[in-house]
Short mmCIF file of C-alpha atoms (C1' of nucleotides) in Angstrom, two decimals:
data_model
loop_
_atom_site.label_atom_id
_atom_site.label_comp_id
_atom_site.label_asym_id
_atom_site.label_seq_id
_atom_site.Cartn_x
_atom_site.Cartn_y
_atom_site.Cartn_z
CA UNK P 1 9.45 5.82 20.05
CA UNK P 2 8.36 2.55 18.56
CA UNK P 3 9.93 1.73 15.22
CA UNK P 4 7.44 2.16 12.44
CA UNK P 5 6.39 -0.96 10.73
CA UNK P 6 8.23 -3.24 13.09
CA UNK P 7 6.19 -6.39 13.59
CA UNK P 8 8.67 -8.70 15.30
CA UNK P 9 11.83 -8.17 17.26
CA UNK P 10 11.95 -6.18 20.50
CA UNK P 11 8.60 -5.06 21.75
CA UNK P 12 8.16 -1.34 21.18
CA UNK P 13 8.08 0.88 24.17
CA UNK P 14 4.56 2.17 24.70
CA UNK P 15 3.85 5.19 26.78
CA UNK P 16 1.89 4.48 29.96
CA UNK P 17 -1.77 5.34 29.56
CA UNK P 18 -3.46 7.03 32.48
CA UNK P 19 -6.34 4.93 33.76
CA UNK P 20 -9.68 6.37 32.84
CA UNK P 21 -11.67 8.15 35.39
CA UNK P 22 -14.51 6.03 36.80
CA UNK P 23 -16.68 9.14 37.06
CA UNK P 24 -18.35 10.05 33.74
CA UNK P 25 -17.81 13.62 32.68
CA UNK P 26 -20.92 15.76 33.13
CA UNK P 27 -21.19 16.38 29.39
CA UNK P 28 -21.19 12.66 28.61
CA UNK P 29 -24.54 10.92 28.82
CA UNK P 30 -23.80 8.46 31.61
CA UNK P 31 -24.38 4.84 30.79
CA UNK P 32 -24.46 4.99 27.00
CA UNK P 33 -22.29 1.86 26.91
CA UNK P 34 -23.97 0.13 29.75
CA UNK P 35 -26.58 -1.64 27.61
CA UNK P 36 -23.94 -2.83 25.18
CA UNK P 37 -21.65 -4.15 27.93
CA UNK P 38 -24.09 -5.48 30.54
CA UNK P 39 -25.56 -8.42 28.60
CA UNK P 40 -23.10 -11.08 27.49
CA UNK P 41 -22.99 -11.54 23.68
CA UNK P 42 -25.50 -14.13 22.44
CA UNK P 43 -23.33 -14.81 19.45
CA UNK P 44 -19.69 -14.61 20.50
CA UNK P 45 -18.03 -17.13 22.76
CA UNK P 46 -14.35 -16.32 22.16
CA UNK P 47 -12.49 -13.09 21.64
CA UNK P 48 -13.43 -11.12 18.60
CA UNK P 49 -9.72 -10.73 17.87
CA UNK P 50 -9.97 -14.17 16.35
CA UNK P 51 -11.71 -12.54 13.35
CA UNK P 52 -9.12 -9.73 12.97
CA UNK P 53 -6.40 -9.64 10.25
CA UNK P 54 -3.64 -9.66 12.87
CA UNK P 55 -4.70 -12.95 14.51
CA UNK P 56 -2.63 -15.96 13.65
CA UNK P 57 -4.48 -19.19 14.48
CA UNK P 58 -2.71 -22.24 15.76
CA UNK P 59 -3.81 -24.20 12.68
CA UNK P 60 -3.55 -22.92 9.13
CA UNK P 61 -5.73 -25.22 6.97
CA UNK P 62 -4.40 -25.97 3.47
CA UNK P 63 -1.07 -24.40 4.20
CA UNK P 64 0.67 -27.47 5.75
CA UNK P 65 2.85 -27.88 2.63
CA UNK P 66 4.05 -24.30 2.62
CA UNK P 67 4.72 -24.33 6.37
CA UNK P 68 6.96 -27.40 5.84
CA UNK P 69 8.76 -25.70 2.93
CA UNK P 70 9.49 -22.49 4.83
CA UNK P 71 10.63 -24.52 7.89
CA UNK P 72 12.95 -26.62 5.71
CA UNK P 73 14.59 -23.49 4.28
CA UNK P 74 15.12 -21.90 7.70
CA UNK P 75 16.05 -25.06 9.61
CA UNK P 76 19.84 -24.81 9.04
CA UNK P 77 19.86 -21.72 11.30
CA UNK P 78 19.15 -24.08 14.24
CA UNK P 79 22.37 -25.89 13.46
CA UNK P 80 24.35 -22.69 13.35
CA UNK P 81 24.49 -22.75 9.57
CA UNK P 82 23.36 -19.95 7.22
CA UNK P 83 20.06 -20.73 5.46
CA UNK P 84 19.38 -19.60 1.88
CA UNK P 85 17.55 -16.39 1.22
CA UNK P 86 13.87 -17.01 0.52
CA UNK P 87 11.20 -15.29 -1.60
CA UNK P 88 7.54 -15.99 -0.94
CA UNK P 89 4.99 -15.07 -3.64
CA UNK P 90 1.21 -15.11 -3.51
CA UNK P 91 -1.81 -12.87 -3.81
CA UNK P 92 -3.29 -10.94 -0.93
CA UNK P 93 -4.90 -13.13 1.73
CA UNK P 94 -3.20 -16.36 0.72
CA UNK P 95 -1.61 -16.86 4.17
CA UNK P 96 1.96 -15.86 3.40
CA UNK P 97 2.47 -13.67 6.43
CA UNK P 98 0.57 -16.06 8.73
CA UNK P 99 2.74 -18.98 7.61
CA UNK P 100 5.96 -17.10 8.25
CA UNK P 101 4.62 -15.94 11.58
CA UNK P 102 3.85 -19.50 12.59
CA UNK P 103 7.22 -20.83 11.46
CA UNK P 104 8.84 -17.94 13.39
CA UNK P 105 7.04 -18.96 16.62
CA UNK P 106 8.03 -22.57 16.18
CA UNK P 107 11.64 -21.73 15.40
CA UNK P 108 12.05 -19.40 18.35
CA UNK P 109 10.48 -22.05 20.63
CA UNK P 110 13.31 -24.45 19.95
CA UNK P 111 16.07 -24.48 22.64
CA UNK P 112 18.72 -24.46 19.86
CA UNK P 113 17.39 -20.97 18.81
CA UNK P 114 18.26 -19.34 22.07
CA UNK P 115 20.93 -16.74 21.56
CA UNK P 116 21.50 -17.94 18.05
CA UNK P 117 18.60 -16.64 16.06
CA UNK P 118 17.08 -13.15 15.79
CA UNK P 119 13.91 -12.68 13.82
CA UNK P 120 12.81 -9.25 12.64
CA UNK P 121 9.71 -8.63 10.50
CA UNK P 122 9.09 -5.32 8.63
CA UNK P 123 6.23 -4.24 6.53
CA UNK P 124 7.75 -2.38 3.67
CA UNK P 125 4.57 -0.41 3.23
CA UNK P 126 5.64 1.50 6.36
CA UNK P 127 9.42 1.20 6.17
CA UNK P 128 9.96 1.96 2.49
CA UNK P 129 13.17 3.99 2.17
CA UNK P 130 16.72 2.73 2.39
CA UNK P 131 17.50 5.02 5.27
CA UNK P 132 14.47 4.07 7.42
CA UNK P 133 15.01 0.37 6.72
CA UNK P 134 18.72 0.30 7.70
CA UNK P 135 18.02 2.60 10.66
CA UNK P 136 15.18 0.38 11.93
CA UNK P 137 17.24 -2.83 11.56
CA UNK P 138 20.18 -1.27 13.35
CA UNK P 139 18.05 0.18 16.18
CA UNK P 140 16.56 -3.24 16.75
CA UNK P 141 20.02 -4.34 17.93
CA UNK P 142 20.85 -1.18 19.91
CA UNK P 143 21.11 -2.12 23.60
CA UNK P 144 21.61 1.40 24.86
CA UNK P 145 20.30 4.80 23.86
CA UNK P 146 23.72 6.02 22.63
CA UNK P 147 23.90 3.07 20.16
CA UNK P 148 20.70 4.12 18.43
CA UNK P 149 20.91 5.44 14.87
CA UNK P 150 19.28 8.90 14.64
CA UNK P 151 17.71 10.59 11.63
CA UNK P 152 20.10 12.96 9.84
CA UNK P 153 23.18 10.81 9.30
CA UNK P 154 24.54 10.07 5.87
CA UNK P 155 23.32 6.83 4.39
CA UNK P 156 26.91 5.41 4.45
CA UNK P 157 27.20 6.08 8.10
CA UNK P 158 23.79 4.51 8.84
CA UNK P 159 24.86 1.45 6.91
CA UNK P 160 28.19 1.16 8.75
CA UNK P 161 26.55 1.64 12.07
CA UNK P 162 23.80 -0.97 11.33
CA UNK P 163 26.49 -3.43 10.27
CA UNK P 164 28.40 -2.94 13.49
CA UNK P 165 25.24 -3.38 15.56
CA UNK P 166 24.36 -6.66 13.76
CA UNK P 167 27.93 -7.86 14.15
CA UNK P 168 27.76 -7.14 17.85
CA UNK P 169 25.72 -10.31 18.23
CA UNK P 170 26.61 -13.85 17.22
CA UNK P 171 24.13 -15.92 15.25
CA UNK P 172 21.66 -15.52 12.42
CA UNK P 173 19.35 -12.59 11.78
CA UNK P 174 16.32 -13.66 9.82
CA UNK P 175 15.06 -10.52 8.20
CA UNK P 176 11.46 -10.78 6.90
CA UNK P 177 10.53 -8.04 4.43
CA UNK P 178 6.81 -8.20 3.99
CA UNK P 179 5.51 -6.49 0.81
CA UNK P 180 9.08 -6.28 -0.43
CA UNK P 181 7.82 -5.21 -3.86
CA UNK P 182 6.70 -1.92 -2.42
CA UNK P 183 10.23 -1.16 -1.21
CA UNK P 184 11.68 -1.98 -4.59
CA UNK P 185 9.02 0.01 -6.38
CA UNK P 186 9.64 3.08 -4.28
CA UNK P 187 13.35 3.02 -3.59
CA UNK P 188 14.91 0.68 -6.13
CA UNK P 189 16.99 -2.35 -5.35
CA UNK P 190 20.04 -0.62 -3.85
CA UNK P 191 19.20 -1.41 -0.27
CA UNK P 192 18.45 -5.07 -1.17
CA UNK P 193 21.85 -5.27 -2.78
CA UNK P 194 23.41 -3.93 0.44
CA UNK P 195 21.53 -6.43 2.59
CA UNK P 196 22.11 -9.37 0.26
CA UNK P 197 25.85 -8.93 0.31
CA UNK P 198 26.24 -7.85 3.90
CA UNK P 199 27.38 -11.32 5.06
CA UNK P 200 30.73 -10.81 3.33
CA UNK P 201 31.35 -7.85 5.61
CA UNK P 202 30.20 -9.45 8.86
CA UNK P 203 32.57 -11.36 11.21
CA UNK P 204 30.17 -12.85 13.73
CA UNK P 205 26.60 -12.21 12.62
CA UNK P 206 24.81 -13.59 9.57
CA UNK P 207 21.76 -12.16 7.77
CA UNK P 208 19.10 -14.16 5.88
CA UNK P 209 16.51 -12.38 3.80
CA UNK P 210 12.92 -13.58 3.55
CA UNK P 211 10.96 -11.50 1.07
CA UNK P 212 7.17 -11.63 0.89
CA UNK P 213 5.48 -10.24 -2.22
CA UNK P 214 2.01 -9.95 -3.74
CA UNK P 215 3.55 -9.19 -7.11
CA UNK P 216 4.86 -12.23 -8.91
CA UNK P 217 6.82 -10.17 -11.36
CA UNK P 218 8.55 -7.73 -9.08
CA UNK P 219 12.00 -9.34 -9.41
CA UNK P 220 12.00 -8.75 -13.21
CA UNK P 221 13.42 -5.25 -12.91
CA UNK P 222 16.00 -6.12 -10.25
CA UNK P 223 19.73 -6.10 -10.74
CA UNK P 224 20.87 -9.59 -11.84
CA UNK P 225 23.04 -10.03 -8.72
CA UNK P 226 20.25 -9.04 -6.32
CA UNK P 227 17.82 -11.29 -8.10
CA UNK P 228 20.03 -14.34 -7.99
CA UNK P 229 20.73 -13.79 -4.27
CA UNK P 230 17.11 -13.32 -3.37
CA UNK P 231 15.99 -16.19 -5.53
CA UNK P 232 18.07 -18.84 -3.76
CA UNK P 233 14.75 -20.41 -2.65
CA UNK P 234 11.22 -19.47 -3.61
CA UNK P 235 7.77 -20.65 -2.59
CA UNK P 236 4.49 -19.85 -4.30
CA UNK P 237 1.27 -19.60 -2.32
CA UNK P 238 -1.75 -20.40 -4.57
CA UNK P 239 -5.06 -18.62 -3.91
CA UNK P 240 -7.61 -20.48 -1.80
CA UNK P 241 -10.65 -21.92 -3.58
CA UNK P 242 -14.15 -21.73 -2.09
CA UNK P 243 -14.10 -25.11 -0.28
CA UNK P 244 -10.70 -24.23 1.28
CA UNK P 245 -12.02 -20.86 2.39
CA UNK P 246 -15.00 -22.68 3.96
CA UNK P 247 -12.59 -24.83 6.02
CA UNK P 248 -10.74 -21.72 7.20
CA UNK P 249 -13.99 -19.98 8.14
CA UNK P 250 -15.36 -23.07 9.95
CA UNK P 251 -12.20 -23.19 12.04
CA UNK P 252 -12.59 -19.62 13.10
CA UNK P 253 -16.32 -19.83 13.56
CA UNK P 254 -15.91 -22.82 15.89
CA UNK P 255 -13.49 -20.86 18.01
CA UNK P 256 -15.31 -17.54 18.20
CA UNK P 257 -19.10 -18.25 18.02
CA UNK P 258 -21.45 -20.04 20.33
CA UNK P 259 -22.81 -23.35 19.13
CA UNK P 260 -25.53 -23.22 16.53
CA UNK P 261 -25.62 -19.47 15.96
CA UNK P 262 -24.20 -19.62 12.43
CA UNK P 263 -27.00 -20.65 10.11
CA UNK P 264 -26.28 -22.89 7.12
CA UNK P 265 -25.26 -20.91 4.08
CA UNK P 266 -23.36 -18.19 6.00
CA UNK P 267 -19.93 -19.71 5.73
CA UNK P 268 -20.61 -20.79 2.14
CA UNK P 269 -21.64 -17.30 1.11
CA UNK P 270 -18.65 -15.57 2.75
CA UNK P 271 -16.37 -18.07 1.04
CA UNK P 272 -18.07 -17.62 -2.31
CA UNK P 273 -17.73 -13.83 -2.19
CA UNK P 274 -14.05 -14.08 -1.26
CA UNK P 275 -13.32 -16.77 -3.81
CA UNK P 276 -14.56 -14.46 -6.46
CA UNK P 277 -12.00 -11.89 -5.35
CA UNK P 278 -8.74 -13.83 -5.77
CA UNK P 279 -9.38 -16.32 -2.93
CA UNK P 280 -8.58 -13.70 -0.29
CA UNK P 281 -8.98 -15.34 3.14
CA UNK P 282 -8.70 -11.98 4.91
CA UNK P 283 -11.73 -10.77 3.05
CA UNK P 284 -13.68 -13.93 3.86
CA UNK P 285 -12.89 -13.53 7.55
CA UNK P 286 -13.74 -9.81 7.55
CA UNK P 287 -17.10 -10.59 5.93
CA UNK P 288 -17.87 -13.13 8.60
CA UNK P 289 -16.97 -10.65 11.34
CA UNK P 290 -19.07 -7.90 9.79
CA UNK P 291 -22.00 -10.27 9.29
CA UNK P 292 -21.81 -11.21 12.98
CA UNK P 293 -21.62 -7.56 14.05
CA UNK P 294 -24.60 -6.78 11.82
CA UNK P 295 -26.58 -9.63 13.39
CA UNK P 296 -25.58 -8.43 16.84
CA UNK P 297 -26.72 -4.86 16.20
CA UNK P 298 -30.06 -6.22 14.93
CA UNK P 299 -30.21 -8.21 18.21
CA UNK P 300 -30.65 -11.40 16.14
CA UNK P 301 -30.17 -14.69 17.79
CA UNK P 302 -28.40 -16.21 14.76
CA UNK P 303 -26.23 -15.08 11.92
CA UNK P 304 -28.06 -15.55 8.57
CA UNK P 305 -26.91 -15.47 4.89
CA UNK P 306 -28.89 -12.18 4.71
CA UNK P 307 -26.52 -10.68 7.28
CA UNK P 308 -23.60 -11.64 5.02
CA UNK P 309 -25.19 -9.72 2.07
CA UNK P 310 -25.66 -6.65 4.27
CA UNK P 311 -22.11 -6.99 5.60
CA UNK P 312 -20.69 -7.16 2.07
CA UNK P 313 -22.43 -3.95 1.05
CA UNK P 314 -21.19 -2.23 4.19
CA UNK P 315 -17.64 -3.57 3.73
CA UNK P 316 -17.39 -2.32 0.15
CA UNK P 317 -18.56 1.18 0.98
CA UNK P 318 -16.42 1.39 4.16
CA UNK P 319 -13.32 0.54 2.11
CA UNK P 320 -14.10 3.26 -0.45
CA UNK P 321 -14.87 5.96 2.11
CA UNK P 322 -11.75 5.15 4.13
CA UNK P 323 -9.63 5.19 1.05
CA UNK P 324 -11.04 8.50 -0.18
CA UNK P 325 -10.48 10.17 3.20
CA UNK P 326 -6.83 9.21 3.28
CA UNK P 327 -6.04 10.85 -0.08
CA UNK P 328 -3.79 13.95 -0.32
CA UNK P 329 -5.69 17.25 -0.84
CA UNK P 330 -5.04 17.68 -4.57
CA UNK P 331 -5.81 14.02 -5.19
CA UNK P 332 -9.24 14.58 -3.55
CA UNK P 333 -9.91 17.61 -5.79
CA UNK P 334 -8.86 15.55 -8.79
CA UNK P 335 -11.17 12.69 -7.89
CA UNK P 336 -13.99 15.15 -7.33
CA UNK P 337 -13.36 16.56 -10.83
CA UNK P 338 -13.41 13.08 -12.29
CA UNK P 339 -16.65 12.23 -10.53
CA UNK P 340 -18.25 15.47 -11.74
CA UNK P 341 -17.14 14.85 -15.31
CA UNK P 342 -18.24 11.20 -15.15
CA UNK P 343 -21.64 12.21 -13.81
CA UNK P 344 -22.10 14.84 -16.47
CA UNK P 345 -20.98 12.68 -19.40
CA UNK P 346 -22.49 9.50 -18.02
CA UNK P 347 -19.36 7.70 -19.23
CA UNK P 348 -15.61 7.88 -19.57
CA UNK P 349 -13.88 11.28 -19.20
CA UNK P 350 -10.64 12.26 -20.89
CA UNK P 351 -7.52 13.53 -19.17
CA UNK P 352 -7.84 17.04 -20.73
CA UNK P 353 -11.38 17.48 -19.50
CA UNK P 354 -10.44 16.22 -16.06
CA UNK P 355 -7.51 18.60 -15.78
CA UNK P 356 -9.79 21.49 -16.80
CA UNK P 357 -12.30 20.51 -14.17
CA UNK P 358 -9.59 20.08 -11.58
CA UNK P 359 -8.14 23.58 -12.35
CA UNK P 360 -11.59 25.17 -11.93
CA UNK P 361 -12.19 23.38 -8.65
CA UNK P 362 -8.74 24.40 -7.34
CA UNK P 363 -9.45 28.03 -8.18
CA UNK P 364 -12.79 27.85 -6.42
CA UNK P 365 -10.98 26.50 -3.39
CA UNK P 366 -8.31 29.19 -3.71
CA UNK P 367 -5.51 26.66 -4.17
CA UNK P 368 -2.90 26.93 -6.93
CA UNK P 369 -3.44 23.96 -9.24
CA UNK P 370 -0.70 21.42 -9.70
CA UNK P 371 1.17 20.87 -12.99
CA UNK P 372 -0.47 18.33 -15.41
CA UNK P 373 2.43 16.01 -14.82
CA UNK P 374 1.68 15.71 -11.14
CA UNK P 375 -1.97 15.20 -11.94
CA UNK P 376 -1.02 12.43 -14.28
CA UNK P 377 0.73 10.74 -11.37
CA UNK P 378 -2.36 11.14 -9.22
CA UNK P 379 -4.48 9.51 -11.91
CA UNK P 380 -2.19 6.51 -11.80
CA UNK P 381 -2.47 6.50 -7.99
CA UNK P 382 -6.25 6.60 -8.07
CA UNK P 383 -6.23 3.70 -10.50
CA UNK P 384 -3.92 1.65 -8.37
CA UNK P 385 -6.30 2.19 -5.51
CA UNK P 386 -9.12 0.79 -7.56
CA UNK P 387 -11.23 3.93 -7.45
CA UNK P 388 -11.03 4.59 -11.18
CA UNK P 389 -10.06 2.74 -14.31
CA UNK P 390 -7.90 4.78 -16.74
CA UNK P 391 -7.39 3.23 -20.14
CA UNK P 392 -4.87 4.72 -22.48
CA UNK P 393 -6.66 5.38 -25.79
CA UNK P 394 -5.40 6.81 -29.02
CA UNK P 395 -7.89 8.99 -30.86
CA UNK P 396 -5.91 9.55 -33.99
CA UNK P 397 -5.44 13.27 -34.65
CA UNK P 398 -7.33 13.71 -31.38
CA UNK P 399 -4.12 12.58 -29.77
CA UNK P 400 -3.29 9.97 -27.17
CA UNK P 401 -5.02 10.32 -23.85
CA UNK P 402 -6.58 8.35 -21.03
CA UNK P 403 -10.24 7.60 -20.84
CA UNK P 404 -11.21 7.47 -17.17
CA UNK P 405 -14.06 5.43 -15.76
CA UNK P 406 -15.26 5.53 -12.18
CA UNK P 407 -15.17 2.21 -10.32
CA UNK P 408 -17.01 3.32 -7.17
CA UNK P 409 -20.54 4.66 -6.50
CA UNK P 410 -20.43 8.25 -7.64
CA UNK P 411 -22.93 9.86 -5.21
CA UNK P 412 -21.55 8.15 -2.11
CA UNK P 413 -17.93 8.93 -3.04
CA UNK P 414 -18.81 12.60 -3.76
CA UNK P 415 -20.55 12.80 -0.42
CA UNK P 416 -17.50 11.28 1.32
CA UNK P 417 -15.35 14.01 -0.37
CA UNK P 418 -17.78 16.78 0.55
CA UNK P 419 -17.44 15.70 4.18
CA UNK P 420 -13.83 16.69 3.94
CA UNK P 421 -12.90 20.05 5.57
CA UNK P 422 -11.20 21.18 2.32
CA UNK P 423 -14.01 20.30 -0.08
CA UNK P 424 -17.07 21.00 2.01
CA UNK P 425 -17.70 24.30 0.22
CA UNK P 426 -18.44 22.22 -2.92
CA UNK P 427 -21.26 20.31 -1.22
CA UNK P 428 -24.65 20.61 -2.88
CA UNK P 429 -27.99 19.02 -2.16
CA UNK P 430 -28.32 15.70 -3.91
CA UNK P 431 -30.74 12.79 -4.22
CA UNK P 432 -29.95 9.63 -2.34
CA UNK P 433 -28.45 7.10 -4.75
CA UNK P 434 -30.54 4.04 -5.16
CA UNK P 435 -27.83 2.34 -7.20
CA UNK P 436 -25.53 1.57 -4.33
CA UNK P 437 -26.82 -1.66 -2.88
CA UNK P 438 -27.82 -3.21 -6.18
CA UNK P 439 -24.49 -2.42 -7.86
CA UNK P 440 -22.35 -3.52 -4.96
CA UNK P 441 -24.15 -6.79 -4.60
CA UNK P 442 -23.62 -7.88 -8.14
CA UNK P 443 -20.38 -9.82 -8.29
CA UNK P 444 -20.77 -10.42 -11.97
CA UNK P 445 -20.63 -6.76 -12.76
CA UNK P 446 -18.24 -6.15 -15.63
CA UNK P 447 -16.69 -2.78 -16.34
CA UNK P 448 -17.82 0.52 -15.01
CA UNK P 449 -21.44 0.66 -13.98
CA UNK P 450 -21.87 3.60 -11.61
CA UNK P 451 -23.00 7.02 -12.42
"C1'" DC V 1 2.83 6.53 -45.59
"C1'" DA V 2 4.35 10.66 -43.35
"C1'" DT V 3 2.24 13.84 -40.34
"C1'" DC V 4 -0.20 15.34 -36.51
"C1'" DC V 5 -2.27 15.60 -32.02
"C1'" DA V 6 -2.64 15.34 -27.00
"C1'" DC V 7 -1.09 13.56 -24.05
"C1'" DA V 8 1.87 9.32 -21.33
"C1'" DG V 9 5.51 8.70 -18.61
"C1'" DG V 10 10.71 8.49 -17.44
"C1'" DA V 11 14.43 11.10 -15.42
"C1'" DA V 12 16.55 14.81 -13.41
"C1'" DC V 13 15.91 18.70 -10.83
"C1'" DT V 14 13.94 22.04 -7.17
"C1'" DT V 15 11.88 23.17 -2.86
"C1'" DG V 16 10.86 22.85 1.80
"C1'" DG V 17 10.70 20.37 6.11
"C1'" DG V 18 12.67 17.51 9.84
"C1'" DG V 19 16.71 16.24 11.94
"C1'" DG V 20 22.04 15.71 13.41
"C1'" DC V 21 26.61 17.60 14.06
"C1'" DA V 22 30.67 20.53 15.02
"C1'" DT Z 1 24.46 28.83 13.64
"C1'" DG Z 2 25.51 27.15 9.37
"C1'" DC Z 3 26.03 23.14 7.02
"C1'" DC Z 4 25.10 18.53 6.22
"C1'" DC Z 5 21.85 14.64 5.61
"C1'" DC Z 6 17.32 12.27 3.99
"C1'" DC Z 7 12.78 12.47 2.17
"C1'" DA Z 8 8.32 13.82 0.02
"C1'" DA Z 9 6.04 16.49 -3.19
"C1'" DG Z 10 6.05 18.86 -7.10
"C1'" DT Z 11 8.15 20.82 -11.59
"C1'" DT Z 12 10.63 20.87 -15.92
"C1'" DC Z 13 12.23 18.74 -19.84
"C1'" DC Z 14 12.20 15.39 -22.82
"C1'" DT Z 15 11.07 11.31 -25.85
"C1'" DG Z 16 7.62 8.02 -27.07
"C1'" DT Z 17 3.05 6.55 -28.58
"C1'" DG Z 18 -0.62 5.09 -31.91
"C1'" DG Z 19 -4.50 5.75 -34.78
"C1'" DA Z 20 -6.94 9.17 -37.80
"C1'" DT Z 21 -5.98 12.05 -41.57
"C1'" DG Z 22 -4.56 14.07 -45.93
#
DNA sequence: CATCCACAGGAACTTGGGGGCA
DNA sequence: TGCCCCCAAGTTCCTGTGGATG
């Protein structure tokens, strides 16, 4: 089985996929993809992968300085010395992961790195418990099946086994922990303490930690020893501004689109939308991709600024629907109760009302309702996902509570919930919301405006 | 200015599931 | 097979909060 969240290191073993039968099944309308595949794309020249999040371009505009900084920190590993631990901060889509990935490639390309440097990258959103982290690190070094660390051992045993496996190889292990703040938030700093002091227990191997975080303040709650070890070096990635985002988009566009298909104003509009949202380059690139796909579906010969506007509306709604679908069952019921209350009151709903609504819905669905404490946690989770805004308000003798506002289009979100197997019995006929496109396309919108 | 209300939210605990080991 | 481990989800218990009220 492939290690979850492992981005670098040994390639995961993938099961062989049987080749598809060339004969279409009788129930499949033959040739439904023929039209889409036969004609070459009029817009795309290069692989569409160039516009995916996972693609790391050969050039990272406006990140030359950061690349140099990361390289300088890690360079001692090429001389057989132990580099300092490194923390990289910056908001989403500021190029942190891409820069580390590029430095990694350059580093491993050097002849001095051969047999001397191992580079493993984890995303702590997937590997977020001490056990799974130590297990995955150890298993990355296991050369035979019997060396692998299974699930079910005590944490001490996993730790000792991982240490032995790392020490089985000479050289430096550069351990990149992407979204390290999520690991700390979920499991505390114990495992970081273990990793940050592991070098004192190793004879041959050496470990260097490179933490990547979106949260500039995540080290505030750390144990002082862990903080000082992690903070040996730190690099801040500032958000991109609109002209910088335009440069990034032009680079990608040149690579992926045919000449002259991108109309003036397209790049500028994608960059402007993304610049408004924390200078997120990923978002800018996704918008460009969606705009191109929209143009392609319309069989347009060129991508226009209008396609960007359509793409932006689609992007926002897709994100919401996908997010809603991935919620746990009780969280979906809670969100439905919030939406109902919000629609009824045409404004903020209080925790007590929401809990009452949630309890009624649960009973309707023949599910035992959760305790208010658990619901309180779900409210926090929904807020962190950006679906609602929950402000703590004190109402005097009315007590202290949270006033909850909905941050997504009510009708569309309810419909997404009603599509769910669990909640479909709640579905009712409703009018199509006219608010969606106008609300989503107003970047200057302040505060809750749906409902 | 003490009291009150209706929670907020931290911490410890319980439960149940997936897995290893002797 | 029984006992151990980890982990996620949920519960219980508790203290804290802050503005209206008397």
